[in-house]
Amino acid sequence: PAAEAPTSQKVAAMPAARRLARELGIDLSKVKGTGPGGVITVEDVRRAAEELARQEKAPPAPPP
Amino acid sequence: MKVAVVGGGPAGYVAAIRAAQLGAKVTLIEEGELGGECTNWACIPSKTLLRAVEVYKEAAEYLQGLPKIDWKAVQGRRWAVVKRLREGIEKLLSMNEVEVVKARAQPAPGRAVKAGGKVIEAEALILATGSVPAPLPNLPFGGKVLDTKSALLLEEPPNSVLIVGGGAAGVELATLFAKVGSKVVLVEVMDRLLPALDADIGMTVERELRAMGVEVYTSSTVLSVDDRGRAVSARLKTAKGEIALEADYVVAAAGRRPNPGPFADLVKTDERGHVVVDGQMRASAGWVYAAGDVAGPPYFAHKAYAQAKIAAEAALGRKAYYEPLAVPAVVFSDPEVASVGMTEDEARRAGYDAKSARVPLSISGMGLITGGAGFVKLVYDGNSGRILGVHAVGRRVSEIAGEAALLVEFGATVEDLALVMHPHPTISELLVEAAELAVGKPTHIAKRGP
Amino acid sequence: MKVAVVGGGPAGYVAAIRAAQLGAKVTLIEEGELGGECTNWACIPSKTLLRAVEVYKEAAEYLQGLPKIDWKAVQGRRWAVVKRLREGIEKLLSMNEVEVVKARAQPAPGRAVKAGGKVIEAEALILATGSVPAPLPNLPFGGKVLDTKSALLLEEPPNSVLIVGGGAAGVELATLFAKVGSKVVLVEVMDRLLPALDADIGMTVERELRAMGVEVYTSSTVLSVDDRGRAVSARLKTAKGEIALEADYVVAAAGRRPNPGPFADLVKTDERGHVVVDGQMRASAGWVYAAGDVAGPPYFAHKAYAQAKIAAEAALGRKAYYEPLAVPAVVFSDPEVASVGMTEDEARRAGYDAKSARVPLSISGMGLITGGAGFVKLVYDGNSGRILGVHAVGRRVSEIAGEAALLVEFGATVEDLALVMHPHPTISELLVEAAELAVGKPTHIAKRGP
Ligand SMILES: Cc1cc2nc3c(=O)[nH]c(=O)nc-3n(C[C@H](O)[C@H](O)[C@H](O)COP(=O)(O)OP(=O)(O)OC[C@H]3O[C@@H](n4cnc5c(N)ncnc54)[C@H](O)[C@@H]3O)c2cc1C
Ligand SMILES: Cc1cc2nc3c(=O)[nH]c(=O)nc-3n(C[C@H](O)[C@H](O)[C@H](O)COP(=O)(O)OP(=O)(O)OC[C@H]3O[C@@H](n4cnc5c(N)ncnc54)[C@H](O)[C@@H]3O)c2cc1C
């Protein structure tokens, strides 16, 4: 799902991270930042995207 | 993919280069000079002239008797710099295999533009037609009534000049002419100079211009100007009543308007005439993009560059968005001005626990070496410590505006900044001092009360 | 808690202020002037004089006939700036309730120092005794053989001067005197000027000094100097053989040595005499800390500030560590130098996929306006894009060194930098150009081949 609304200005993210989030349709408010003071870096966005891809590929958990 | 770009200023030539780099076949159409307003008639000429008068004026302190400035030499240097930059742009366009058409462009039926008798078909069109000077009400340009471009082309500094408009262009021109001894009167309709910026900035610039001998009238307007051929006589309405004065020239530096020209019918424009664009710089006609002055304020070359890159990338299908947190504003008055991100008021209105920390230039070595007047102010969020804006006045602060933009765009906190070593002695050290003040451990300024 | 600080230079007064802010009762002992070497005799005087000759020399381009420089006025301005800063430091110390003792300090039995007949007991001692000029081999200071401090105190610029040492102080002095017309010979033992920095920097500075008329001899040494009272005659061993020359003065700018003085017996020192410290600036005697020049190279005031804050915080039990990623080096030659973080070689040796992107100043508006010579180079990791170093030469680059340090300390990538708007026209824009070059989309420079 592409994030069409502008990224929230209250989420602290590095410029390249904001750009990549736009390209990959990642919601920055759901990404954990590991940069200085918890700033979201481009690596964090990449990791979040991989995580999302894994979750989408994984079969839905069987009902208990 | 074929892309047409109209306008060869900062927005146009940069859009053309970026589109070409991404593989497009690009045609750029320019009716005047490559480099546009900025390179040929505005940013570069003004800053070249300002640098010359800066050293002239400051050298006077160290000379026994100062010869008159050689204005021919000053203008000569200006042309040398402009020529070199313009030729650089020509070369960059040719190396990027951009076809340049020197003619006036207008829309053609379908997805095409007409220029110089040719019809140029294109899958995407980028409008970068810039802006033009707005005349004062009832005061057409011509004779002794100059726009900023003509003022920068004068072959001798005027003996006296009335500058209307206390924005960036007005205060820069006032600085320029005051330093070579012109009698300068500067009129601004709002209650302070540089009214678009942090209030302390305008007040500092006004005080320093006055110290340089400039007569400043804020909250004032020009009632009438009478061009008498050899000079003009003007009547002003000021806070203290009406006054009459004479000057060699009047310079209207009070504003510019967008210049969509014949393309105004092709796309939706706002009430002032700017092309209306979305976050990807796309206009109402989906194949048309706009960038630079024509796409709306603020009018800065670096904003034009940034929008141009987005427009080119979006035109070529990239998911690029124009959403800067900070568009730096720089004014090359004396002292200079740098303003990035939110003012304290803006931060408060945006819902932050807005705080600010301000340090005077006079506490620092380089501040005193270069003159001493001015300050650096950080605006930050009291909860997170995040830096939201930087507002500075002082000689050389133009060079710390890039760092200021970085701080805001990187989401840096005052604590982060306080811990980064900055070289001594520089103006950039004042950013660290302000950050230390914000965290309660200032070094070169007395600690604020508890 | 009681803290004693020995030395009132950048390290000492800053340590005293920080310790006081954290609640300590602080005594600072200084035998000379508050502000130390930097404020009184080095950084500030040299930069004030350099600014004066910069405008003098550049103004000459715009004057019909240049009057001689009024060196008294230049030195007068220097004293005014120094006095203001020194008085500021005095005031800051008193507002922070630091007791100042004007005397020479030496160790006393137990945890105490002696100074001016008093014994000052302290739980922590911070040594900030700085460094002193190192004479040339067999060439004691005195007569026509000057250290940098005396060179900066000359009442008239020399007609001719031999400067020994092509480091920061040497090239700054060469710039200073060349601009006011002195015949300058500059000798450096290594194969390039500024040998501690990126190789391209030294080569550029050498070329520009030569263009200014300075005779530069690298890979050269002084064989002998004969002080004949009214002048000196010297013999040099150069790459091209021996040469003899005459000069009004010789300036030894080839090095400084640490100055632990009577405290050398109290703590462990290294083979050059620096106090050995751990990551918290703690010396071998656990209650003793050191900061600034006496704690080791590099010799910079901003490094002294940073270490002083760490020492004060550590002395007061805080978990503060001195571990910067980048100590900016700045040289105020013409063109200026800014160097931060790793060179390409250093990055390679540290195991990175070291890459660099370099852009000349001459592609930019402000680069040409201010003179044109120089470049900005980014060193980055090819895998992550992370910026590891910034190396620049050019007028005004001193003001982008703070931004450069921020980039390195923040772990910013070239992509991050490429996306931050920098104001036009400024030197700081070149950082963005270099970053765009690194990501393969340069705007104002032809794209590198594939
Ligand atoms: C005195 C002054 C000083 C300034 N100083 C600075 C400064 O220091 N820093 C800064 O960032 N900004 C400065 N600015 C603002 C800056 O000049 C503009 O923001 C910038 O030029 C905008 O670039 P642009 O490409 O949008 O438009 P322009 O530079 O105006 O270029 C538009 C181009 O399009 C061409 N054109 C228009 N219509 C057509 C058509 N139909 N067919 C063909 N060609 C056409 C024009 O001939 C022109 O060359 C200054 C402005 C002024 C007036
Ligand atoms: C020509 C020149 C130009 C320079 N320019 C720059 C520059 O532009 N930027 C920069 O960052 N650095 C510059 N430096 C380096 C800078 O001056 C030093 O790094 C800085 O002064 C170190 O500070 P400090 O506090 O460690 O020592 P110092 O400034 O040397 O201060 C030490 C103080 O301790 C006092 N003292 C010593 N022993 C005792 C004692 N036993 N009792 C009492 N008092 C004592 C001394 O009197 C002195 O005041 C320059 C150096 C030179 C020589």
mmCIF file of C-alpha atoms and ligand atoms in Angstrom, chain B residues 6-12 29-33 35-38 42-43 46-47 103-105 128-131 148 152 169 172 256 259 262-263 291-294 299-302 304 332, chain C residues 424-425, ligand 1:
data_model
loop_
_atom_site.group_PDB
_atom_site.id
_atom_site.type_symbol
_atom_site.label_atom_id
_atom_site.label_comp_id
_atom_site.label_asym_id
_atom_site.label_seq_id
_atom_site.Cartn_x
_atom_site.Cartn_y
_atom_site.Cartn_z
ATOM 1 C CA VAL B 6 10.306 25.943 -21.154
ATOM 2 C CA GLY B 7 12.690 28.385 -19.489
ATOM 3 C CA GLY B 8 16.442 28.116 -18.991
ATOM 4 C CA GLY B 9 16.768 29.568 -15.481
ATOM 5 C CA PRO B 10 17.630 27.612 -12.326
ATOM 6 C CA ALA B 11 14.423 25.585 -12.584
ATOM 7 C CA GLY B 12 14.613 24.946 -16.321
ATOM 8 C CA ILE B 29 13.416 26.414 -24.905
ATOM 9 C CA GLU B 30 14.685 29.775 -23.684
ATOM 10 C CA GLU B 31 13.869 33.128 -25.189
ATOM 11 C CA GLY B 32 16.551 35.049 -23.338
ATOM 12 C CA GLU B 33 19.811 33.935 -21.776
ATOM 13 C CA GLY B 35 20.824 30.807 -16.567
ATOM 14 C CA GLY B 36 17.658 32.931 -16.472
ATOM 15 C CA GLU B 37 17.095 35.783 -14.075
ATOM 16 C CA CYS B 38 19.310 34.353 -11.354
ATOM 17 C CA ALA B 42 19.794 38.768 -10.034
ATOM 18 C CA CYS B 43 21.557 36.377 -7.627
ATOM 19 C CA SER B 46 24.108 41.196 -6.980
ATOM 20 C CA LYS B 47 26.354 38.956 -4.902
ATOM 21 C CA ALA B 103 13.047 31.279 -28.954
ATOM 22 C CA ARG B 104 9.822 32.116 -27.207
ATOM 23 C CA ALA B 105 7.693 29.028 -26.536
ATOM 24 C CA ALA B 128 10.051 26.888 -15.687
ATOM 25 C CA THR B 129 9.166 30.332 -16.948
ATOM 26 C CA GLY B 130 10.034 32.115 -13.719
ATOM 27 C CA SER B 131 8.823 35.504 -12.644
ATOM 28 C CA THR B 148 16.309 45.463 -9.683
ATOM 29 C CA LEU B 152 22.372 46.309 -10.868
ATOM 30 C CA ALA B 169 16.266 42.451 -2.893
ATOM 31 C CA GLU B 172 20.643 43.991 -0.578
ATOM 32 C CA ARG B 256 7.675 40.001 -8.546
ATOM 33 C CA ASN B 259 5.295 34.526 -15.553
ATOM 34 C CA PRO B 262 1.082 31.931 -22.958
ATOM 35 C CA PHE B 263 0.913 28.779 -20.814
ATOM 36 C CA ALA B 291 9.052 24.310 -11.035
ATOM 37 C CA GLY B 292 10.679 27.455 -9.724
ATOM 38 C CA ASP B 293 9.183 30.919 -9.288
ATOM 39 C CA VAL B 294 6.255 30.158 -11.613
ATOM 40 C CA TYR B 299 11.271 32.774 -4.898
ATOM 41 C CA PHE B 300 14.715 31.246 -4.469
ATOM 42 C CA ALA B 301 17.076 29.630 -6.912
ATOM 43 C CA HIS B 302 17.718 26.665 -4.610
ATOM 44 C CA ALA B 304 13.834 26.150 -8.085
ATOM 45 C CA PHE B 332 23.235 39.134 1.555
ATOM 46 C CA HIS C 424 22.190 29.755 -3.440
ATOM 47 C CA PRO C 425 24.763 31.169 -3.916
HETATM 48 C C1 LIG D 1 17.579 41.175 -7.321
HETATM 49 C C2 LIG D 1 17.321 39.732 -7.051
HETATM 50 C C3 LIG D 1 18.259 38.995 -6.325
HETATM 51 C C4 LIG D 1 18.045 37.646 -6.069
HETATM 52 N N1 LIG D 1 18.979 36.958 -5.353
HETATM 53 C C5 LIG D 1 18.776 35.655 -5.059
HETATM 54 C C6 LIG D 1 19.721 34.920 -4.314
HETATM 55 O O1 LIG D 1 20.756 35.430 -3.888
HETATM 56 N N2 LIG D 1 19.481 33.620 -4.057
HETATM 57 C C7 LIG D 1 18.343 33.006 -4.516
HETATM 58 O O2 LIG D 1 18.179 31.813 -4.251
HETATM 59 N N3 LIG D 1 17.416 33.662 -5.242
HETATM 60 C C8 LIG D 1 17.610 34.976 -5.526
HETATM 61 N N4 LIG D 1 16.683 35.641 -6.279
HETATM 62 C C9 LIG D 1 15.534 34.901 -6.805
HETATM 63 C C10 LIG D 1 15.934 34.068 -8.046
HETATM 64 O O3 LIG D 1 16.476 34.916 -9.031
HETATM 65 C C11 LIG D 1 14.737 33.305 -8.593
HETATM 66 O O4 LIG D 1 14.114 32.566 -7.574
HETATM 67 C C12 LIG D 1 15.172 32.350 -9.687
HETATM 68 O O5 LIG D 1 15.741 33.041 -10.781
HETATM 69 C C13 LIG D 1 13.986 31.514 -10.162
HETATM 70 O O6 LIG D 1 14.395 30.639 -11.177
HETATM 71 P P1 LIG D 1 13.375 30.189 -12.322
HETATM 72 O O7 LIG D 1 14.134 29.229 -13.147
HETATM 73 O O8 LIG D 1 12.112 29.770 -11.712
HETATM 74 O O9 LIG D 1 13.048 31.520 -13.130
HETATM 75 P P2 LIG D 1 13.939 32.581 -13.925
HETATM 76 O O10 LIG D 1 15.316 32.655 -13.407
HETATM 77 O O11 LIG D 1 13.117 33.823 -13.922
HETATM 78 O O12 LIG D 1 14.053 31.993 -15.382
HETATM 79 C C14 LIG D 1 12.944 31.881 -16.216
HETATM 80 C C15 LIG D 1 13.427 31.844 -17.637
HETATM 81 O O13 LIG D 1 12.372 31.471 -18.476
HETATM 82 C C16 LIG D 1 12.439 32.209 -19.671
HETATM 83 N N5 LIG D 1 11.089 32.244 -20.248
HETATM 84 C C17 LIG D 1 9.969 32.708 -19.659
HETATM 85 N N6 LIG D 1 8.912 32.530 -20.455
HETATM 86 C C18 LIG D 1 9.362 31.929 -21.594
HETATM 87 C C19 LIG D 1 8.748 31.476 -22.793
HETATM 88 N N7 LIG D 1 7.453 31.578 -22.974
HETATM 89 N N8 LIG D 1 9.540 30.917 -23.751
HETATM 90 C C20 LIG D 1 10.881 30.793 -23.565
HETATM 91 N N9 LIG D 1 11.501 31.201 -22.446
HETATM 92 C C21 LIG D 1 10.736 31.758 -21.479
HETATM 93 C C22 LIG D 1 12.963 33.556 -19.229
HETATM 94 O O14 LIG D 1 13.605 34.222 -20.316
HETATM 95 C C23 LIG D 1 13.939 33.170 -18.134
HETATM 96 O O15 LIG D 1 15.251 33.040 -18.628
HETATM 97 C C24 LIG D 1 16.873 37.010 -6.548
HETATM 98 C C25 LIG D 1 15.926 37.743 -7.296
HETATM 99 C C26 LIG D 1 16.143 39.077 -7.534
HETATM 100 C C27 LIG D 1 15.129 39.837 -8.317
#
